């Protein structure tokens, strides 16, 4: 599944983020685990940010699997793409029962995610619901 973004928009690819996480936080976890975690992170972006706005860059998100091309770009753009590093590191620390490290990473992830959501909300129109109705 290729998402409709151009690489020149400075977005990380699946391969880039997994390579960065492996370099930063070596672990026994496989790429399949990291793909599942990336899917969760981007599914959250899709559901909480994109689906609530008229001009979402994608209309559906099916997640990432082992058959997803490694050069597929992730949803968040720079500088917010660092959230993926924090999310994957948090998941590694959680799986290792390293709760203090998990808390630090998930706090950093939440900070970047909320900044991304706030920026998106400022620059994109929300979906419009019913604006008026007729009472009989």
Short mmCIF file of C-alpha atoms in Angstrom, two decimals:
data_model
loop_
_atom_site.label_atom_id
_atom_site.label_comp_id
_atom_site.label_asym_id
_atom_site.label_seq_id
_atom_site.Cartn_x
_atom_site.Cartn_y
_atom_site.Cartn_z
CA UNK A 1 0.00 0.00 0.00
CA UNK A 2 1.51 3.32 -1.09
CA UNK A 3 0.16 6.40 0.59
CA UNK A 4 -0.42 9.49 -1.54
CA UNK A 5 2.55 11.52 -0.40
CA UNK A 6 5.69 12.60 -2.15
CA UNK A 7 9.00 11.89 -0.48
CA UNK A 8 10.07 15.52 -0.94
CA UNK A 9 7.56 16.48 1.77
CA UNK A 10 10.18 15.26 4.24
CA UNK A 11 8.36 12.27 5.63
CA UNK A 12 10.03 9.24 7.11
CA UNK A 13 9.59 5.86 5.52
CA UNK A 14 8.92 2.59 7.32
CA UNK A 15 12.51 1.52 6.66
CA UNK A 16 13.99 4.78 7.97
CA UNK A 17 12.10 4.67 11.25
CA UNK A 18 12.75 0.98 11.91
CA UNK A 19 16.46 1.46 11.14
CA UNK A 20 16.62 4.47 13.47
CA UNK A 21 14.89 2.59 16.29
CA UNK A 22 17.14 -0.46 15.89
CA UNK A 23 20.19 1.83 16.05
CA UNK A 24 18.89 3.82 19.03
CA UNK A 25 17.31 1.02 21.06
CA UNK A 26 18.67 -2.40 20.11
CA UNK A 27 16.20 -5.12 21.09
CA UNK A 28 15.06 -8.64 20.35
CA UNK A 29 11.85 -7.44 18.68
CA UNK A 30 11.30 -8.21 15.02
CA UNK A 31 10.31 -5.88 12.21
CA UNK A 32 6.83 -7.44 12.30
CA UNK A 33 6.42 -6.16 15.87
CA UNK A 34 7.59 -2.70 14.86
CA UNK A 35 5.26 -2.67 11.85
CA UNK A 36 2.34 -3.51 14.12
CA UNK A 37 3.31 -0.64 16.44
CA UNK A 38 3.71 1.75 13.50
CA UNK A 39 0.25 0.70 12.31
CA UNK A 40 -1.20 1.59 15.70
CA UNK A 41 0.51 4.98 15.69
CA UNK A 42 -0.66 5.87 12.18
CA UNK A 43 -4.13 4.45 12.80
CA UNK A 44 -4.41 6.87 15.71
CA UNK A 45 -3.36 9.75 13.47
CA UNK A 46 -5.85 8.65 10.84
CA UNK A 47 -8.78 8.27 13.24
CA UNK A 48 -8.19 11.19 15.60
CA UNK A 49 -6.81 13.74 13.16
CA UNK A 50 -7.49 12.97 9.50
CA UNK A 51 -11.00 11.50 9.77
CA UNK A 52 -12.21 14.58 11.61
CA UNK A 53 -11.27 16.99 8.81
CA UNK A 54 -12.68 17.72 5.36
CA UNK A 55 -9.36 17.75 3.52
CA UNK A 56 -7.76 14.59 4.88
CA UNK A 57 -4.85 13.48 2.68
CA UNK A 58 -6.12 9.88 2.75
CA UNK A 59 -9.62 8.47 2.99
CA UNK A 60 -8.78 5.09 4.52
CA UNK A 61 -5.95 3.42 6.36
CA UNK A 62 -5.53 -0.35 6.42
CA UNK A 63 -2.35 -0.48 8.45
CA UNK A 64 1.07 -1.89 7.67
CA UNK A 65 1.96 -5.54 7.23
CA UNK A 66 5.08 -7.42 6.26
CA UNK A 67 4.00 -7.07 2.62
CA UNK A 68 3.90 -3.26 2.87
CA UNK A 69 6.82 -1.79 0.89
CA UNK A 70 9.61 -0.56 3.15
CA UNK A 71 9.72 2.77 1.29
CA UNK A 72 6.12 3.58 2.24
CA UNK A 73 6.01 6.99 3.87
CA UNK A 74 4.44 7.39 7.30
CA UNK A 75 1.60 9.83 7.88
CA UNK A 76 3.22 12.48 10.09
CA UNK A 77 5.47 15.04 8.42
CA UNK A 78 8.63 16.62 9.76
CA UNK A 79 9.13 17.80 12.51
CA UNK A 80 6.36 15.66 13.98
CA UNK A 81 7.72 12.40 12.58
CA UNK A 82 9.92 12.05 15.67
CA UNK A 83 6.78 10.77 17.41
CA UNK A 84 7.40 7.41 15.72
CA UNK A 85 10.79 7.06 17.41
CA UNK A 86 9.23 7.74 20.79
CA UNK A 87 6.26 5.44 20.19
CA UNK A 88 8.34 2.47 19.07
CA UNK A 89 10.84 2.99 21.87
CA UNK A 90 7.98 3.20 24.36
CA UNK A 91 6.55 -0.08 23.09
CA UNK A 92 9.95 -1.78 23.38
CA UNK A 93 10.36 -0.53 26.95
CA UNK A 94 6.82 -1.56 27.86
CA UNK A 95 7.37 -5.06 26.48
CA UNK A 96 10.61 -5.26 28.51
CA UNK A 97 8.79 -4.07 31.66
CA UNK A 98 11.07 -1.03 31.85
CA UNK A 99 8.36 1.21 33.17
CA UNK A 100 10.43 4.35 33.86
CA UNK A 101 11.87 4.30 30.34
CA UNK A 102 8.39 3.61 28.95
CA UNK A 103 6.93 6.57 30.87
CA UNK A 104 9.63 8.89 29.53
CA UNK A 105 9.18 7.79 25.91
CA UNK A 106 5.37 7.78 25.96
CA UNK A 107 5.38 11.28 27.48
CA UNK A 108 7.62 12.49 24.66
CA UNK A 109 5.37 10.73 22.12
CA UNK A 110 2.24 12.34 23.59
CA UNK A 111 3.83 15.78 23.48
CA UNK A 112 4.72 15.46 19.79
CA UNK A 113 1.38 13.84 18.89
CA UNK A 114 -0.56 16.65 20.56
CA UNK A 115 1.58 19.26 18.82
CA UNK A 116 0.88 17.58 15.48
CA UNK A 117 -2.84 17.44 16.20
CA UNK A 118 -2.89 21.10 17.27
CA UNK A 119 -1.00 22.17 14.16
CA UNK A 120 -3.33 20.13 11.94
CA UNK A 121 -6.40 21.60 13.64
CA UNK A 122 -5.09 25.14 13.05
CA UNK A 123 -4.43 24.61 9.35
CA UNK A 124 -7.29 22.33 8.22
CA UNK A 125 -11.07 22.69 8.31
CA UNK A 126 -12.97 20.24 10.49
CA UNK A 127 -15.78 18.19 8.99
CA UNK A 128 -19.05 20.02 9.21
CA UNK A 129 -22.02 18.34 10.83
CA UNK A 130 -25.61 19.49 10.72
CA UNK A 131 -25.57 23.28 10.90
CA UNK A 132 -29.32 23.82 11.00
CA UNK A 133 -32.52 21.86 11.14
CA UNK A 134 -36.18 22.61 10.62
CA UNK A 135 -38.60 22.23 13.50
CA UNK A 136 -42.13 21.39 12.45
#
